[in-house]
Short mmCIF file of C-alpha atoms in Angstrom, two decimals:
data_model
loop_
_atom_site.label_atom_id
_atom_site.label_comp_id
_atom_site.label_asym_id
_atom_site.label_seq_id
_atom_site.Cartn_x
_atom_site.Cartn_y
_atom_site.Cartn_z
CA MET A 1 -4.42 -63.26 -52.82
CA THR A 2 -1.51 -65.77 -52.95
CA LEU A 3 2.27 -64.27 -52.63
CA PRO A 4 2.96 -65.43 -56.36
CA ASP A 5 -0.24 -63.34 -57.48
CA LEU A 6 1.17 -60.26 -54.90
CA TRP A 7 4.60 -60.50 -56.67
CA PHE A 8 3.20 -60.30 -60.12
CA LEU A 9 1.52 -57.25 -59.01
CA LEU A 10 4.56 -55.93 -57.65
CA ILE A 11 6.42 -56.21 -60.56
CA ALA A 12 3.99 -54.83 -62.87
CA LEU A 13 4.23 -52.03 -60.35
CA PHE A 14 8.15 -51.83 -60.18
CA PHE A 15 7.96 -51.68 -64.49
CA THR A 16 4.89 -49.18 -64.66
CA GLY A 17 7.19 -46.98 -62.46
CA TYR A 18 10.22 -47.18 -64.93
CA PHE A 19 8.04 -46.48 -67.77
CA VAL A 20 6.43 -43.76 -66.15
CA LEU A 21 9.51 -42.04 -64.88
CA ASP A 22 12.09 -43.23 -67.74
CA GLY A 23 9.51 -42.88 -70.11
CA PHE A 24 9.44 -38.77 -69.92
CA ASP A 25 13.68 -39.15 -70.02
CA PHE A 26 13.52 -40.98 -72.92
CA GLY A 27 10.86 -38.34 -74.66
CA VAL A 28 13.33 -35.44 -73.65
CA GLY A 29 16.24 -36.91 -75.40
CA MET A 30 14.26 -37.75 -78.66
CA SER A 31 13.28 -34.25 -78.38
CA LEU A 32 16.72 -32.69 -78.78
CA PRO A 33 16.67 -32.46 -82.76
CA PHE A 34 13.41 -31.00 -83.20
CA LEU A 35 13.28 -28.58 -79.74
CA GLY A 36 17.15 -27.74 -79.94
CA ARG A 37 17.81 -24.74 -82.13
CA ASP A 38 21.09 -24.05 -80.67
CA ASP A 39 23.52 -25.62 -77.80
CA THR A 40 21.49 -23.39 -75.10
CA ASP A 41 18.65 -24.75 -75.78
CA ARG A 42 19.79 -28.43 -76.26
CA ARG A 43 21.26 -27.76 -72.39
CA VAL A 44 18.24 -26.34 -71.10
CA LEU A 45 16.25 -29.72 -72.15
CA ILE A 46 18.98 -31.75 -71.13
CA ASN A 47 18.96 -29.96 -67.60
CA THR A 48 15.70 -30.58 -66.89
CA ILE A 49 16.16 -34.36 -66.65
CA GLY A 50 20.15 -33.65 -65.14
CA PRO A 51 19.49 -34.39 -61.66
CA VAL A 52 17.06 -37.62 -61.97
CA TRP A 53 17.39 -39.63 -65.25
CA ASP A 54 19.73 -41.93 -63.19
CA LEU A 55 17.29 -41.80 -60.24
CA ASN A 56 14.55 -42.99 -62.48
CA GLU A 57 16.61 -45.67 -64.04
CA THR A 58 16.71 -47.54 -60.46
CA TRP A 59 13.38 -48.87 -61.08
CA VAL A 60 14.19 -51.15 -63.87
CA ILE A 61 16.96 -52.61 -61.72
CA VAL A 62 14.19 -52.88 -59.21
CA ALA A 63 11.83 -54.53 -61.47
CA GLY A 64 14.67 -56.87 -63.00
CA ALA A 65 15.80 -57.97 -59.86
CA SER A 66 12.18 -58.81 -58.43
CA LEU A 67 11.42 -60.68 -61.71
CA PHE A 68 14.95 -62.59 -61.29
CA ALA A 69 14.19 -63.50 -57.75
CA ALA A 70 10.17 -64.02 -57.75
CA PHE A 71 10.10 -65.81 -61.29
CA PRO A 72 13.46 -67.22 -62.27
CA GLU A 73 11.87 -69.34 -64.95
CA TRP A 74 9.84 -66.56 -66.54
CA TYR A 75 13.20 -64.22 -65.91
CA ALA A 76 15.43 -66.87 -67.81
CA THR A 77 12.88 -67.59 -70.42
CA VAL A 78 12.74 -63.60 -71.33
CA PHE A 79 15.93 -62.81 -71.47
CA SER A 80 17.44 -65.32 -73.24
CA GLY A 81 14.49 -65.31 -75.79
CA PHE A 82 14.94 -61.53 -75.78
CA TYR A 83 18.67 -61.53 -75.71
CA LEU A 84 19.25 -59.14 -78.67
CA PRO A 85 16.94 -56.53 -77.99
CA MET A 86 17.87 -56.64 -74.38
CA LEU A 87 21.09 -55.92 -75.27
CA PHE A 88 20.52 -53.36 -77.44
CA ILE A 89 18.46 -51.51 -74.59
CA LEU A 90 20.96 -51.94 -72.15
CA LEU A 91 23.73 -50.83 -74.93
CA ALA A 92 21.62 -47.69 -75.87
CA LEU A 93 21.66 -46.79 -72.07
CA ILE A 94 25.18 -46.90 -71.40
CA LEU A 95 25.28 -44.63 -74.74
CA ARG A 96 23.08 -42.07 -73.08
CA GLY A 97 24.58 -42.10 -70.00
CA VAL A 98 28.14 -41.83 -71.30
CA SER A 99 26.83 -38.68 -73.30
CA PHE A 100 25.23 -36.99 -70.24
CA GLU A 101 28.56 -37.32 -68.45
CA TYR A 102 30.86 -36.39 -71.44
CA ARG A 103 28.76 -34.16 -73.33
CA HIS A 104 29.90 -30.84 -71.81
CA GLN A 105 33.92 -31.84 -71.20
CA ARG A 106 34.69 -29.86 -74.28
CA PRO A 107 33.60 -26.63 -75.92
CA ASP A 108 34.37 -28.19 -79.09
CA HIS A 109 30.62 -27.78 -81.52
CA ARG A 110 31.09 -31.29 -83.26
CA TRP A 111 31.98 -32.91 -80.10
CA LYS A 112 28.57 -31.67 -78.62
CA ARG A 113 26.62 -32.66 -81.84
CA ASN A 114 28.11 -36.24 -81.52
CA PHE A 115 27.06 -36.85 -78.21
CA ASP A 116 23.82 -35.13 -78.93
CA THR A 117 22.95 -37.76 -81.71
CA MET A 118 24.15 -40.74 -79.10
CA ILE A 119 21.33 -39.14 -76.54
CA PHE A 120 18.96 -39.27 -79.16
CA VAL A 121 19.67 -42.78 -80.44
CA GLY A 122 19.91 -43.81 -76.82
CA SER A 123 16.53 -42.88 -76.17
CA VAL A 124 14.72 -43.89 -79.23
CA VAL A 125 16.27 -47.60 -79.29
CA PRO A 126 14.76 -48.42 -75.61
CA ALA A 127 11.53 -46.32 -75.91
CA PHE A 128 10.93 -48.69 -79.20
CA LEU A 129 12.32 -52.15 -78.12
CA TRP A 130 10.40 -51.98 -74.30
CA GLY A 131 7.06 -51.96 -76.38
CA PHE A 132 8.76 -54.20 -79.10
CA VAL A 133 9.38 -56.92 -76.09
CA PHE A 134 6.34 -56.75 -74.05
CA ALA A 135 3.80 -56.82 -76.92
CA ASN A 136 5.99 -59.79 -77.92
CA ILE A 137 5.27 -61.22 -74.22
CA VAL A 138 1.52 -60.38 -74.75
CA ARG A 139 1.14 -62.58 -77.80
CA GLY A 140 3.16 -65.65 -76.71
CA MET A 141 6.06 -66.84 -77.93
CA PRO A 142 6.70 -70.73 -78.93
CA LEU A 143 8.11 -72.70 -75.80
CA ASP A 144 9.32 -76.08 -75.38
CA ALA A 145 8.87 -78.31 -72.32
CA HIS A 146 11.30 -76.43 -70.15
CA PHE A 147 9.96 -73.39 -71.02
CA ASP A 148 12.79 -72.69 -73.36
CA TYR A 149 12.46 -70.23 -76.23
CA ILE A 150 12.38 -72.29 -79.25
CA GLY A 151 12.21 -69.45 -82.31
CA SER A 152 14.31 -67.17 -83.93
CA PHE A 153 15.33 -63.69 -83.61
CA GLY A 154 13.33 -63.21 -86.64
CA ASP A 155 10.30 -64.61 -85.25
CA LEU A 156 10.06 -62.05 -82.96
CA TRP A 157 9.19 -59.27 -85.75
CA ASN A 158 5.89 -59.01 -86.37
CA ALA A 159 2.93 -56.35 -86.67
CA PHE A 160 1.69 -56.75 -83.71
CA SER A 161 5.18 -56.55 -81.59
CA ILE A 162 6.16 -53.46 -84.05
CA LEU A 163 3.15 -51.85 -83.29
CA GLY A 164 3.68 -52.22 -79.74
CA GLY A 165 6.91 -50.63 -80.13
CA LEU A 166 5.86 -47.43 -82.02
CA ALA A 167 3.11 -47.11 -79.24
CA THR A 168 5.51 -47.00 -76.26
CA LEU A 169 7.78 -44.86 -78.62
CA MET A 170 4.97 -42.31 -79.22
CA LEU A 171 3.90 -42.54 -75.67
CA PHE A 172 7.27 -41.65 -74.16
CA PHE A 173 8.04 -39.14 -76.91
CA THR A 174 4.84 -37.01 -76.12
CA HIS A 175 5.43 -37.70 -72.04
CA GLY A 176 8.40 -35.85 -72.68
CA LEU A 177 7.32 -33.37 -74.88
CA VAL A 178 4.88 -32.22 -72.24
CA PHE A 179 7.41 -32.51 -69.41
CA VAL A 180 9.66 -30.20 -71.08
CA SER A 181 6.93 -27.80 -71.35
CA LEU A 182 6.27 -28.17 -67.30
CA LYS A 183 9.85 -28.02 -66.81
CA THR A 184 11.06 -25.04 -68.95
CA ASP A 185 10.06 -21.26 -69.91
CA GLY A 186 10.17 -18.81 -72.81
CA GLU A 187 10.27 -19.71 -76.33
CA ILE A 188 11.10 -23.31 -75.76
CA ARG A 189 8.27 -24.02 -73.53
CA VAL A 190 5.34 -22.77 -76.06
CA ARG A 191 7.57 -24.88 -79.01
CA ALA A 192 7.47 -28.17 -76.67
CA ARG A 193 3.71 -27.72 -76.07
CA LYS A 194 2.64 -27.18 -79.71
CA LEU A 195 4.98 -30.04 -80.83
CA ALA A 196 3.32 -31.99 -78.09
CA VAL A 197 0.24 -31.31 -79.81
CA ARG A 198 1.38 -32.61 -82.66
CA ALA A 199 2.75 -35.55 -81.47
CA GLY A 200 -0.03 -36.31 -79.20
CA VAL A 201 -2.45 -36.80 -82.59
CA ALA A 202 -0.02 -39.23 -83.77
CA THR A 203 -0.20 -41.25 -80.04
CA VAL A 204 -3.91 -41.53 -80.24
CA VAL A 205 -3.85 -43.05 -83.38
CA VAL A 206 -0.73 -45.38 -82.90
CA ALA A 207 -1.50 -45.86 -79.32
CA GLY A 208 -5.16 -46.45 -79.36
CA ALA A 209 -4.19 -49.24 -82.69
CA PHE A 210 -2.20 -50.87 -80.30
CA LEU A 211 -4.61 -51.27 -77.52
CA VAL A 212 -7.52 -52.18 -79.82
CA ALA A 213 -5.22 -55.10 -81.29
CA THR A 214 -4.02 -56.16 -77.70
CA LEU A 215 -7.94 -56.32 -76.76
CA VAL A 216 -9.12 -58.27 -79.78
CA ALA A 217 -6.60 -60.70 -79.73
CA HIS A 218 -5.69 -61.33 -76.03
CA GLY A 219 -8.41 -59.04 -73.95
CA ASN A 220 -10.49 -60.17 -70.96
CA THR A 221 -13.25 -57.73 -69.02
CA LEU A 222 -10.56 -56.28 -66.66
CA SER A 223 -7.92 -55.43 -69.85
CA LEU A 224 -10.99 -53.98 -71.28
CA ILE A 225 -12.03 -51.61 -68.61
CA LEU A 226 -8.39 -50.70 -68.40
CA THR A 227 -8.15 -49.96 -72.24
CA LEU A 228 -11.22 -47.56 -71.98
CA ALA A 229 -9.49 -45.88 -68.83
CA THR A 230 -6.39 -45.36 -70.95
CA VAL A 231 -8.29 -43.76 -73.92
CA VAL A 232 -9.99 -41.55 -71.65
CA ALA A 233 -6.75 -40.56 -69.36
CA LEU A 234 -4.59 -40.29 -73.07
CA VAL A 235 -7.83 -38.00 -74.24
CA VAL A 236 -7.80 -35.85 -71.01
CA ALA A 237 -3.94 -35.41 -71.21
CA PHE A 238 -3.89 -34.45 -75.13
CA VAL A 239 -6.87 -31.63 -74.25
CA ALA A 240 -5.31 -30.25 -71.25
CA ASN A 241 -1.90 -29.78 -73.04
CA LEU A 242 -3.93 -28.37 -75.76
CA ARG A 243 -5.11 -25.48 -73.11
CA GLY A 244 -1.92 -25.14 -71.63
CA ARG A 245 -2.37 -26.79 -68.32
CA GLU A 246 1.08 -28.50 -68.39
CA GLY A 247 0.78 -30.34 -64.94
CA VAL A 248 -2.76 -31.99 -65.69
CA ALA A 249 -1.33 -32.83 -68.50
CA PHE A 250 1.60 -34.79 -67.49
CA ALA A 251 -0.28 -36.16 -64.49
CA PHE A 252 -2.55 -38.04 -66.95
CA MET A 253 0.09 -38.91 -69.36
CA ALA A 254 1.75 -40.52 -66.85
CA VAL A 255 -1.78 -42.06 -66.11
CA THR A 256 -2.02 -43.08 -69.63
CA ILE A 257 1.23 -45.21 -69.18
CA ALA A 258 0.71 -46.64 -66.05
CA LEU A 259 -2.94 -47.78 -67.55
CA THR A 260 -1.09 -48.87 -70.60
CA VAL A 261 1.03 -51.25 -68.76
CA ALA A 262 -1.40 -52.67 -66.44
CA THR A 263 -3.69 -53.58 -69.51
CA LEU A 264 -0.84 -55.55 -70.53
CA PHE A 265 -0.33 -57.37 -67.52
CA ALA A 266 -4.06 -57.80 -66.79
CA THR A 267 -3.84 -59.33 -70.44
CA LEU A 268 -1.76 -61.93 -69.13
CA PHE A 269 -2.82 -62.97 -65.92
CA PRO A 270 -2.78 -65.71 -64.62
CA ASN A 271 -0.33 -66.71 -67.17
CA THR A 272 3.36 -65.10 -67.39
CA LEU A 273 4.14 -66.33 -70.68
CA VAL A 274 2.08 -67.90 -73.32
CA ALA A 275 3.50 -71.11 -75.22
CA THR A 276 1.91 -70.47 -78.89
CA ASN A 277 3.02 -74.14 -80.36
CA ASP A 278 1.44 -76.26 -77.37
CA PRO A 279 -1.06 -74.71 -74.52
CA ALA A 280 0.84 -77.56 -72.15
CA ASN A 281 3.84 -75.49 -72.12
CA THR A 282 2.33 -72.24 -71.00
CA MET A 283 4.08 -70.65 -68.33
CA THR A 284 1.75 -69.60 -65.56
CA ILE A 285 2.19 -67.50 -62.10
CA ALA A 286 1.88 -70.74 -60.35
CA ASN A 287 4.57 -72.76 -62.24
CA SER A 288 6.92 -70.15 -62.40
CA ALA A 289 7.26 -68.53 -59.09
CA SER A 290 9.92 -69.29 -56.37
CA ALA A 291 9.39 -71.05 -53.38
CA HIS A 292 7.30 -69.54 -50.76
CA TYR A 293 10.03 -68.73 -48.17
CA THR A 294 11.73 -67.01 -50.97
CA LEU A 295 8.58 -64.76 -52.14
CA GLU A 296 8.20 -64.21 -47.98
CA LEU A 297 11.76 -63.05 -47.57
CA MET A 298 11.61 -60.67 -50.70
CA SER A 299 8.06 -59.30 -49.07
CA TRP A 300 9.59 -58.13 -45.87
CA ILE A 301 12.68 -56.93 -47.84
CA SER A 302 10.23 -54.76 -49.78
CA LEU A 303 8.24 -53.73 -46.91
CA VAL A 304 11.78 -51.72 -45.52
CA PHE A 305 13.17 -50.70 -48.86
CA VAL A 306 10.68 -49.14 -51.50
CA PRO A 307 9.30 -46.68 -49.15
CA LEU A 308 12.92 -45.94 -48.63
CA ILE A 309 13.49 -45.26 -52.57
CA LEU A 310 9.77 -43.58 -52.98
CA ALA A 311 11.06 -41.15 -50.28
CA TYR A 312 14.47 -40.21 -51.48
CA GLN A 313 13.24 -39.88 -55.08
CA GLY A 314 10.17 -37.46 -54.14
CA PHE A 315 12.79 -35.75 -52.04
CA THR A 316 15.12 -35.16 -55.60
CA TYR A 317 12.05 -33.92 -57.53
CA TRP A 318 11.09 -31.42 -54.87
CA ILE A 319 14.52 -30.17 -54.56
CA PHE A 320 14.75 -29.80 -58.36
CA ARG A 321 11.05 -28.88 -58.74
CA LYS A 322 11.63 -25.13 -60.44
CA ARG A 323 11.64 -24.38 -64.04
CA VAL A 324 14.70 -24.59 -66.22
CA THR A 325 15.28 -21.59 -68.61
CA ARG A 326 18.25 -20.26 -70.63
CA ALA A 327 19.24 -17.55 -68.16
CA HIS A 328 20.27 -20.72 -66.10
CA ILE A 329 22.41 -21.60 -68.62
CA ALA A 330 23.92 -18.69 -69.24
CA ALA A 331 24.42 -17.68 -65.19
CA ALA A 332 25.80 -21.29 -65.02
CA ALA A 333 28.60 -20.32 -67.71
CA HIS A 334 30.18 -17.82 -65.45
#
């Protein structure tokens, strides 16, 4: 395996970590209008991700920085071609983060509901747009000889990219509902599990349709194997949730999302961005990678810092491993 191939794989792993971890954050945010019957319920939901949501976003920074350093041509084309979707994702993440910090600053009911709405919007927008962006990357884009995107924002809207956006939206929503049932107790836990079952049916249909469409239009042998594994993991997660096995359901939802990302990157390999107008303009791993010295230096840095990030994240999840209940919210108020 060459260093550019290794970094293609590592970037896939970083995005996988981000979608698995921040995916359930988005799902919890989207669940507020459906599970939060009163302010205490909504505080329970927010507190399930309170200690970890910003830590989970570390992975998108790691993935973006790695993409910039390892594949500058790929980074430049993606971030300029998807300028508006990326801007909306950034604004939504800021909106969500600000809402978490300001929601509890005043006891006013209207104040809290406004920030709850902002958390919902700030979760829905990135959950949809990440799938929209990656579907377009897999589908390919019109590029000139300098790898610059020569289409318009409107050209990005097609049936495949919209289906990709809906697939990640439903995957993250179900992932978040299963996380809520794993992290709470009492009535809200029961409601989350029931809603996860209903959402799971829609997720199987939408995500299944997107994976089949990806396979038919852009698939190869490896992506076929990964797609089959993804479908099996999603069905196991659905059945486990149906039987009240929340830990198993959450683990297999995480596997489902990880395999979905793996399928998309496997479909791309050995390219990084296919030119739909002229195959000669296609960006490959080889022609978009940084110099050997840069990749070698990045490899040594990653060897030191990635285990540290993983250890700190594991420690945080262990410390905040207990379930959050309405009793905890009432106790914290005194």
